[in-house]
Amino acid sequence: MIFDDANLVANAGLVVPATLMARLGLEELINQTVRLVGRVGGSRPGRKVLTLVSAIVAGGSHIDHADVLRSGATRAVLPFRVMAPSTLGTFLRAFTFGHVRQLDAVIAEALRCAWRLGAGPGEETMTIDMDSTVCEVHGRQKQGAAYGYTRTLGYHPLLATCAETGEVLHARLRKGSSQRGAKRFVEELVARLRRAGAPAAMCLRADSGFWSHALVDTLARLGVGWSITVTINPAIRAAIEAIDHDAWVPITYPDGGEAAVAETTYTPGRVAGRSYRLVVRRSRLTAPAQQALWPDWRYHAFVTCATRRHQPGGMKGPTFGLSQQPVEAESSPTLGGTGLGGSSSDNAETVGHRQTGRVRQARRKGVRVQKPAVEPPQERDRLEPGGSGLGSSARPSRWATPTSDVMVDQEATVNACGVTVARLQGKSWAPTPSNG
């Protein structure tokens, strides 16, 4: 059946995204940002990108499916000229990785514009979910396609979404076998959200595939809270088994099972001066028909920088807010302790003086490299307009947690979920580039 009625719209649902494209001025934004000068098919990239996006929204999976936008009166509801599939193929072949990064800039600016128009997250704590996915492909000659841990041929991109709205905040395509890039991805994500006007308090959640001390250090430096699942290895299991029986707090669980939560302090054996707050949920089946199959407790554990908050009304179980306060390794596990363990000098040794590749290379060649001295906090470390809004946050040694005298010249100090953030009245903070 051929749809060729000139008075009907084949995909009327495109009216909504088409209106958004016009309100955000996406075609002009893409034309100004994506520069394909001197490359075949590089002129007027705005209408070509929007044609591809609209075809995907309409359910297209191949370039030829863009023809659906030229059927009937569909093109009349779109705020751009629809391009032919052959033109789109020439356009895509002109791209390099640098042009993909230009599209990243377009997405970041579109997010900022949308939030400025009222679609932002508000002033409440923003919860970010970071995860990877597997995009299966069926061509062995596709660039970057590889077999990963799922033994599926495809790509392995990273995604970050807003837990409250499901909005995709950032994405990065990786080859199918890649497990790298989480640290840089988080740095780009936080910078994008700060520029867009994200609230001062943010919390990132991730599964055990992202658990690493490097990621925790990065999040602490950026002033972002975190809750990351950990694998139940022998050290984690030993910490769980040491929890007192009376410390488990029952929680609501579906019929046929029971569950409880508790917490303790986890101290990694290979990293000196660190302790993490470990929150554990245990569950098991209670129905007689199933209990014989799984009679033992099953555990789900995660480390977090959150602290418990006592709320009125008799709320059952622990509730959590963000905090960047360290946990001393010798302190007893309580609901109030959290975060990175050890003193600032310990963290300075493990984080602040981490050698760069050039320093290691120079030492391999026998060149003596003197380690720079740690500078004390300076006036420049204070929060200033146009800065990251993080001040000295949780950086080790010279980036130590700011004291009250650092905040004295500010008009307002906001305590958002335990993270103290200073800001001027009526103004927001934009990020500054990180030194890595």
Short mmCIF file of C-alpha atoms in Angstrom, two decimals:
data_model
loop_
_atom_site.label_atom_id
_atom_site.label_comp_id
_atom_site.label_asym_id
_atom_site.label_seq_id
_atom_site.Cartn_x
_atom_site.Cartn_y
_atom_site.Cartn_z
CA MET A 1 0.00 0.00 0.00
CA ILE A 2 1.38 3.40 -1.00
CA PHE A 3 0.63 6.36 1.23
CA ASP A 4 0.44 9.34 -1.12
CA ASP A 5 -2.53 11.42 0.03
CA ALA A 6 -1.33 15.03 -0.07
CA ASN A 7 -3.78 16.12 2.62
CA LEU A 8 -2.87 13.61 5.36
CA VAL A 9 0.06 13.34 7.76
CA ALA A 10 1.51 9.84 8.04
CA ASN A 11 3.09 10.47 11.47
CA ALA A 12 1.02 13.11 13.24
CA GLY A 13 3.00 12.54 16.45
CA LEU A 14 5.90 14.41 14.85
CA VAL A 15 4.05 17.66 15.54
CA VAL A 16 5.24 17.61 19.17
CA PRO A 17 9.00 17.15 18.54
CA ALA A 18 8.73 19.50 15.53
CA THR A 19 7.36 22.21 17.83
CA LEU A 20 10.22 21.63 20.26
CA MET A 21 12.77 21.86 17.43
CA ALA A 22 11.34 25.23 16.42
CA ARG A 23 11.20 26.55 19.99
CA LEU A 24 14.83 25.59 20.65
CA GLY A 25 16.04 26.85 17.26
CA LEU A 26 17.87 23.60 16.61
CA GLU A 27 18.45 24.03 12.88
CA GLU A 28 20.25 27.34 13.35
CA LEU A 29 22.15 26.00 16.36
CA ILE A 30 23.42 23.03 14.36
CA ASN A 31 24.38 25.24 11.41
CA GLN A 32 26.47 27.42 13.72
CA THR A 33 28.10 24.59 15.65
CA VAL A 34 28.74 21.76 13.17
CA ARG A 35 31.37 22.91 10.69
CA LEU A 36 31.91 20.65 7.67
CA VAL A 37 33.59 23.30 5.55
CA GLY A 38 35.24 21.91 2.42
CA ARG A 39 33.78 18.43 2.81
CA VAL A 40 31.39 16.90 0.29
CA GLY A 41 27.83 17.07 1.61
CA GLY A 42 28.76 19.42 4.43
CA SER A 43 26.52 22.37 3.62
CA ARG A 44 23.43 23.14 5.72
CA PRO A 45 24.00 20.43 8.34
CA GLY A 46 21.00 21.58 10.42
CA ARG A 47 18.27 20.28 8.14
CA LYS A 48 20.14 17.03 7.53
CA VAL A 49 20.62 16.27 11.22
CA LEU A 50 16.97 17.08 11.97
CA THR A 51 15.83 14.86 9.09
CA LEU A 52 17.75 11.95 10.60
CA VAL A 53 16.43 12.65 14.09
CA SER A 54 12.83 12.91 12.88
CA ALA A 55 13.16 9.68 10.91
CA ILE A 56 14.39 7.91 14.06
CA VAL A 57 11.50 9.37 16.08
CA ALA A 58 9.09 8.08 13.43
CA GLY A 59 10.54 4.57 13.83
CA GLY A 60 13.17 4.52 11.11
CA SER A 61 16.20 2.26 11.45
CA HIS A 62 17.86 2.80 8.05
CA ILE A 63 18.76 5.89 6.04
CA ASP A 64 16.21 4.95 3.38
CA HIS A 65 13.48 5.20 6.01
CA ALA A 66 13.84 8.99 5.90
CA ASP A 67 11.53 8.82 2.88
CA VAL A 68 8.60 8.42 5.27
CA LEU A 69 8.99 12.11 6.09
CA ARG A 70 8.34 13.00 2.45
CA SER A 71 5.08 11.10 2.20
CA GLY A 72 1.72 12.90 2.20
CA ALA A 73 1.75 16.24 4.02
CA THR A 74 4.26 15.16 6.68
CA ARG A 75 6.90 17.60 5.50
CA ALA A 76 4.41 20.44 6.01
CA VAL A 77 4.44 19.96 9.80
CA LEU A 78 8.25 19.91 10.07
CA PRO A 79 10.12 23.21 10.60
CA PHE A 80 12.88 22.30 8.12
CA ARG A 81 13.31 21.04 4.60
CA VAL A 82 13.35 17.23 4.52
CA MET A 83 16.42 15.84 2.76
CA ALA A 84 16.62 12.76 0.53
CA PRO A 85 18.25 9.54 1.82
CA SER A 86 21.06 9.75 -0.73
CA THR A 87 21.91 13.26 0.51
CA LEU A 88 21.93 12.02 4.10
CA GLY A 89 24.34 9.21 3.23
CA THR A 90 26.79 11.67 1.66
CA PHE A 91 26.44 13.91 4.70
CA LEU A 92 27.20 11.16 7.21
CA ARG A 93 30.27 9.99 5.29
CA ALA A 94 31.75 13.48 5.73
CA PHE A 95 31.87 13.10 9.53
CA THR A 96 35.00 12.64 11.62
CA PHE A 97 35.26 12.18 15.39
CA GLY A 98 35.72 15.93 15.76
CA HIS A 99 32.37 16.55 14.09
CA VAL A 100 30.74 14.07 16.47
CA ARG A 101 32.08 16.16 19.34
CA GLN A 102 30.50 19.21 17.71
CA LEU A 103 27.17 17.40 17.85
CA ASP A 104 27.86 16.80 21.56
CA ALA A 105 28.11 20.57 21.95
CA VAL A 106 24.76 20.94 20.18
CA ILE A 107 23.11 18.50 22.58
CA ALA A 108 24.57 20.30 25.61
CA GLU A 109 23.31 23.68 24.39
CA ALA A 110 19.89 22.25 23.52
CA LEU A 111 19.66 20.85 27.06
CA ARG A 112 20.54 24.22 28.53
CA CYS A 113 17.93 25.99 26.40
CA ALA A 114 15.23 23.45 27.28
CA TRP A 115 15.93 23.75 31.01
CA ARG A 116 15.92 27.53 30.74
CA LEU A 117 12.43 27.36 29.19
CA GLY A 118 11.13 25.49 32.24
CA ALA A 119 11.98 21.83 31.68
CA GLY A 120 14.77 21.83 34.28
CA PRO A 121 15.01 19.62 37.37
CA GLY A 122 14.21 22.33 39.94
CA GLU A 123 16.01 22.87 43.24
CA GLU A 124 15.65 19.36 44.65
CA THR A 125 18.51 16.86 44.68
CA MET A 126 19.04 15.51 41.17
CA THR A 127 19.66 11.75 40.95
CA ILE A 128 21.67 10.57 37.95
CA ASP A 129 21.78 6.95 36.82
CA MET A 130 24.86 5.93 34.84
CA ASP A 131 24.99 2.63 33.01
CA SER A 132 26.19 0.97 29.83
CA THR A 133 24.21 -0.93 27.26
CA VAL A 134 24.89 -3.26 24.35
CA CYS A 135 23.75 -2.27 20.86
CA GLU A 136 23.83 -5.38 18.71
CA VAL A 137 24.96 -5.16 15.06
CA HIS A 138 25.12 -7.75 12.31
CA GLY A 139 28.07 -6.69 10.21
CA ARG A 140 31.60 -7.76 11.06
CA GLN A 141 33.08 -4.88 9.08
CA LYS A 142 31.34 -2.20 11.13
CA GLN A 143 33.93 0.08 12.70
CA GLY A 144 34.19 -0.45 16.46
CA ALA A 145 31.88 -3.48 16.57
CA ALA A 146 33.29 -6.15 18.88
CA TYR A 147 32.31 -8.89 21.30
CA GLY A 148 32.00 -7.79 24.92
CA TYR A 149 31.14 -9.47 28.20
CA THR A 150 27.70 -10.47 26.86
CA ARG A 151 29.34 -12.25 23.89
CA THR A 152 27.18 -10.18 21.57
CA LEU A 153 28.63 -8.40 18.54
CA GLY A 154 27.92 -4.70 18.83
CA TYR A 155 28.76 -1.44 20.53
CA HIS A 156 29.00 -0.71 24.25
CA PRO A 157 27.92 2.92 24.81
CA LEU A 158 27.70 4.78 28.11
CA LEU A 159 24.47 6.52 29.11
CA ALA A 160 23.48 8.90 31.90
CA THR A 161 19.81 9.55 32.64
CA CYS A 162 17.85 11.60 35.16
CA ALA A 163 16.17 9.20 37.59
CA GLU A 164 13.23 11.54 38.19
CA THR A 165 12.28 12.10 34.54
CA GLY A 166 14.09 9.44 32.48
CA GLU A 167 15.73 12.20 30.45
CA VAL A 168 18.97 11.23 28.70
CA LEU A 169 21.61 13.66 29.93
CA HIS A 170 24.75 12.38 28.21
CA ALA A 171 25.84 9.52 25.97
CA ARG A 172 29.15 8.27 24.63
CA LEU A 173 29.56 5.58 21.98
CA ARG A 174 32.28 3.01 22.67
CA LYS A 175 33.48 -0.05 20.81
CA GLY A 176 31.88 -3.31 21.82
CA SER A 177 34.73 -4.59 23.99
CA SER A 178 35.51 -1.31 25.78
CA GLN A 179 35.24 -0.96 29.57
CA ARG A 180 36.98 2.42 29.72
CA GLY A 181 36.01 6.08 29.77
CA ALA A 182 33.81 6.32 32.89
CA LYS A 183 35.96 8.98 34.60
CA ARG A 184 36.07 11.30 31.60
CA PHE A 185 32.40 10.64 30.93
CA VAL A 186 31.47 11.80 34.44
CA GLU A 187 33.59 14.94 34.12
CA GLU A 188 31.84 15.88 30.88
CA LEU A 189 28.44 15.02 32.34
CA VAL A 190 28.82 17.18 35.45
CA ALA A 191 30.20 20.11 33.45
CA ARG A 192 27.25 19.89 31.06
CA LEU A 193 24.70 19.80 33.87
CA ARG A 194 26.32 22.71 35.74
CA ARG A 195 26.21 24.82 32.59
CA ALA A 196 22.59 23.87 32.01
CA GLY A 197 21.60 25.02 35.50
CA ALA A 198 21.47 21.77 37.49
CA PRO A 199 20.77 22.04 41.23
CA ALA A 200 23.68 22.30 43.63
CA ALA A 201 23.06 18.81 45.03
CA MET A 202 23.47 15.89 42.64
CA CYS A 203 23.87 12.18 43.34
CA LEU A 204 25.16 9.60 40.86
CA ARG A 205 24.13 5.95 41.03
CA ALA A 206 25.95 3.17 39.18
CA ASP A 207 26.31 -0.60 39.24
CA SER A 208 29.34 -2.64 40.21
CA GLY A 209 30.87 -2.36 36.74
CA PHE A 210 31.78 1.26 37.54
CA TRP A 211 33.10 0.73 41.06
CA SER A 212 36.63 2.14 41.36
CA HIS A 213 38.53 4.45 43.68
CA ALA A 214 39.34 6.70 40.71
CA LEU A 215 35.65 7.30 39.98
CA VAL A 216 34.92 8.01 43.66
CA ASP A 217 37.78 10.52 43.77
CA THR A 218 36.48 12.21 40.62
CA LEU A 219 32.96 12.54 42.01
CA ALA A 220 34.27 13.89 45.31
CA ARG A 221 36.39 16.46 43.46
CA LEU A 222 33.36 17.55 41.44
CA GLY A 223 31.14 17.80 44.51
CA VAL A 224 28.73 15.09 43.40
CA GLY A 225 27.30 12.49 45.76
CA TRP A 226 27.50 8.82 44.85
CA SER A 227 26.05 5.40 45.54
CA ILE A 228 27.78 2.57 43.70
CA THR A 229 27.02 -1.13 43.87
CA VAL A 230 29.91 -3.43 44.79
CA THR A 231 30.56 -7.06 43.96
CA ILE A 232 30.20 -9.47 46.89
CA ASN A 233 33.86 -10.49 47.05
CA PRO A 234 35.43 -12.22 50.09
CA ALA A 235 36.28 -8.89 51.78
CA ILE A 236 32.74 -7.55 51.33
CA ARG A 237 31.23 -10.83 52.50
CA ALA A 238 33.41 -10.79 55.62
CA ALA A 239 32.23 -7.25 56.40
CA ILE A 240 28.59 -8.31 55.94
CA GLU A 241 28.96 -11.37 58.14
CA ALA A 242 30.39 -9.17 60.91
CA ILE A 243 27.17 -7.14 61.13
CA ASP A 244 25.32 -7.77 64.37
CA HIS A 245 22.00 -9.58 64.06
CA ASP A 246 20.15 -6.78 65.87
CA ALA A 247 21.46 -4.19 63.39
CA TRP A 248 19.24 -5.44 60.55
CA VAL A 249 16.16 -3.25 59.99
CA PRO A 250 13.18 -4.98 58.29
CA ILE A 251 11.82 -3.30 55.17
CA THR A 252 8.76 -3.84 53.00
CA TYR A 253 9.17 -6.66 50.50
CA PRO A 254 6.77 -8.37 48.04
CA ASP A 255 4.63 -11.24 49.22
CA GLY A 256 6.50 -14.50 49.51
CA GLY A 257 9.72 -12.96 50.77
CA GLU A 258 11.32 -10.87 53.49
CA ALA A 259 14.14 -8.33 53.48
CA ALA A 260 16.15 -6.13 55.82
CA VAL A 261 18.87 -3.48 55.54
CA ALA A 262 21.92 -2.69 57.63
CA GLU A 263 25.21 -0.92 57.27
CA THR A 264 28.82 -1.20 58.26
CA THR A 265 32.20 0.24 57.32
CA TYR A 266 34.19 -1.33 54.51
CA THR A 267 37.96 -0.82 54.53
CA PRO A 268 39.71 -2.02 51.34
CA GLY A 269 42.70 -4.14 52.20
CA ARG A 270 44.93 -2.92 49.36
CA VAL A 271 44.32 0.83 49.77
CA ALA A 272 45.57 2.42 52.96
CA GLY A 273 43.66 5.21 54.65
CA ARG A 274 40.28 4.58 53.03
CA SER A 275 36.97 3.51 54.51
CA TYR A 276 33.58 3.50 52.86
CA ARG A 277 30.06 3.35 54.20
CA LEU A 278 28.67 -0.01 53.09
CA VAL A 279 24.87 -0.37 52.98
CA VAL A 280 23.55 -3.91 52.57
CA ARG A 281 20.12 -5.30 51.75
CA ARG A 282 19.45 -8.97 52.38
CA SER A 283 16.43 -10.87 51.11
CA ARG A 284 15.14 -14.42 51.02
CA LEU A 285 12.01 -16.31 50.06
CA THR A 286 9.55 -17.34 52.75
CA ALA A 287 6.89 -19.16 50.72
CA PRO A 288 7.14 -22.89 51.51
CA ALA A 289 7.00 -23.84 47.82
CA GLN A 290 10.08 -21.73 47.02
CA GLN A 291 12.03 -21.59 50.26
CA ALA A 292 13.59 -24.99 49.71
CA LEU A 293 15.22 -23.70 46.53
CA TRP A 294 16.70 -20.52 48.07
CA PRO A 295 16.80 -20.97 51.85
CA ASP A 296 19.74 -18.63 52.47
CA TRP A 297 19.94 -14.85 52.52
CA ARG A 298 20.93 -13.13 49.30
CA TYR A 299 22.82 -9.84 49.60
CA HIS A 300 22.92 -6.62 47.57
CA ALA A 301 25.52 -4.12 48.76
CA PHE A 302 26.59 -0.65 47.73
CA VAL A 303 29.03 1.96 49.00
CA THR A 304 27.86 5.52 49.37
CA CYS A 305 28.81 8.94 50.66
CA ALA A 306 25.30 9.39 52.06
CA THR A 307 24.38 9.81 55.70
CA ARG A 308 21.20 8.85 57.49
CA ARG A 309 18.65 11.56 58.17
CA HIS A 310 16.14 11.25 60.99
CA GLN A 311 12.79 12.45 59.72
CA PRO A 312 9.62 13.03 61.74
CA GLY A 313 6.64 10.80 61.29
CA GLY A 314 8.25 7.50 62.21
CA MET A 315 9.64 6.64 58.75
CA LYS A 316 10.80 3.04 58.70
CA GLY A 317 14.31 2.14 57.66
CA PRO A 318 17.27 4.42 56.93
CA THR A 319 16.97 7.50 54.75
CA PHE A 320 19.95 9.13 53.20
CA GLY A 321 21.27 12.59 52.34
CA LEU A 322 24.57 13.60 50.74
CA SER A 323 27.71 14.26 52.71
CA GLN A 324 31.39 14.57 51.90
CA GLN A 325 32.63 14.03 55.45
CA PRO A 326 35.31 11.33 55.83
CA VAL A 327 34.98 8.19 57.90
CA GLU A 328 37.91 7.41 60.15
CA ALA A 329 39.11 3.84 59.62
CA GLU A 330 39.09 3.11 63.34
CA SER A 331 35.60 4.51 63.99
CA SER A 332 32.75 2.16 64.75
CA PRO A 333 30.13 1.59 62.04
CA THR A 334 27.17 3.87 62.69
CA LEU A 335 24.37 5.29 60.62
CA GLY A 336 25.99 8.72 60.80
CA GLY A 337 29.37 7.84 59.30
CA THR A 338 30.10 7.93 55.58
CA GLY A 339 32.41 8.78 52.73
CA LEU A 340 36.14 8.53 52.15
CA GLY A 341 38.29 7.44 55.04
CA GLY A 342 41.67 8.69 56.18
CA SER A 343 43.05 12.16 56.73
CA SER A 344 43.58 14.77 54.06
CA SER A 345 47.30 14.03 54.06
CA ASP A 346 46.61 10.34 53.37
CA ASN A 347 44.34 11.25 50.49
CA ALA A 348 46.96 13.67 49.22
CA GLU A 349 49.43 10.83 48.95
CA THR A 350 46.99 8.55 47.13
CA VAL A 351 45.18 11.14 45.00
CA GLY A 352 46.83 14.56 45.02
CA HIS A 353 50.30 13.32 44.02
CA ARG A 354 49.22 10.76 41.45
CA GLN A 355 51.92 10.71 38.81
CA THR A 356 51.13 11.65 35.26
CA GLY A 357 52.23 9.63 32.25
CA ARG A 358 54.98 12.11 31.43
CA VAL A 359 56.46 11.87 34.91
CA ARG A 360 56.51 8.06 34.77
CA GLN A 361 58.06 8.15 31.33
CA ALA A 362 60.75 10.57 32.47
CA ARG A 363 61.63 8.37 35.42
CA ARG A 364 61.94 5.31 33.21
CA LYS A 365 64.59 7.24 31.22
CA GLY A 366 66.49 8.05 34.39
CA VAL A 367 65.49 11.70 34.58
CA ARG A 368 65.01 12.90 38.14
CA VAL A 369 61.62 14.53 38.66
CA GLN A 370 60.98 16.51 41.82
CA LYS A 371 57.48 16.19 43.24
CA PRO A 372 55.85 19.63 43.58
CA ALA A 373 55.07 20.81 47.07
CA VAL A 374 51.49 20.89 48.21
CA GLU A 375 50.24 24.44 48.34
CA PRO A 376 48.06 25.66 51.21
CA PRO A 377 44.56 26.85 50.38
CA GLN A 378 44.70 30.24 48.76
CA GLU A 379 42.21 33.03 48.25
CA ARG A 380 41.69 31.78 44.71
CA ASP A 381 40.25 28.55 46.06
CA ARG A 382 37.17 30.38 47.29
CA LEU A 383 33.91 30.33 45.44
CA GLU A 384 33.78 33.08 42.87
CA PRO A 385 31.12 33.99 40.30
CA GLY A 386 31.68 31.93 37.19
CA GLY A 387 33.46 29.17 39.10
CA SER A 388 32.38 25.59 39.43
CA GLY A 389 30.20 26.23 42.46
CA LEU A 390 32.20 23.57 44.27
CA GLY A 391 34.88 25.72 45.88
CA SER A 392 37.31 23.49 47.71
CA SER A 393 34.71 20.68 48.07
CA ALA A 394 36.36 17.35 48.82
CA ARG A 395 39.71 17.78 47.12
CA PRO A 396 42.69 16.50 49.11
CA SER A 397 45.18 18.77 50.89
CA ARG A 398 45.13 22.10 49.02
CA TRP A 399 41.57 21.32 47.92
CA ALA A 400 40.47 20.61 51.49
CA THR A 401 36.88 21.07 52.66
CA PRO A 402 36.23 24.84 53.00
CA THR A 403 35.77 26.21 56.49
CA SER A 404 33.31 28.85 57.57
CA ASP A 405 35.79 31.71 57.05
CA VAL A 406 36.04 30.79 53.36
CA MET A 407 32.31 31.36 53.01
CA VAL A 408 32.20 34.59 55.02
CA ASP A 409 32.16 36.90 52.01
CA GLN A 410 29.19 35.16 50.39
CA GLU A 411 25.63 36.43 50.65
CA ALA A 412 24.10 33.01 51.14
CA THR A 413 25.25 29.56 52.13
CA VAL A 414 23.04 26.66 51.10
CA ASN A 415 23.16 23.25 52.75
CA ALA A 416 21.77 20.82 50.18
CA CYS A 417 21.51 17.26 51.48
CA GLY A 418 24.54 17.71 53.68
CA VAL A 419 26.77 19.27 50.98
CA THR A 420 27.57 22.85 51.92
CA VAL A 421 27.50 25.06 48.85
CA ALA A 422 27.94 28.82 48.83
CA ARG A 423 26.35 30.97 46.18
CA LEU A 424 25.26 34.54 45.57
CA GLN A 425 21.64 35.49 45.96
CA GLY A 426 19.74 35.04 42.70
CA LYS A 427 22.75 33.72 40.77
CA SER A 428 23.83 30.28 39.66
CA TRP A 429 27.29 28.85 39.23
CA ALA A 430 28.80 27.80 35.91
CA PRO A 431 31.59 25.17 35.83
CA THR A 432 35.20 25.83 35.08
CA PRO A 433 37.30 23.37 33.05
CA SER A 434 38.84 20.63 35.16
CA ASN A 435 42.57 19.94 35.14
CA GLY A 436 41.80 16.24 35.13
#
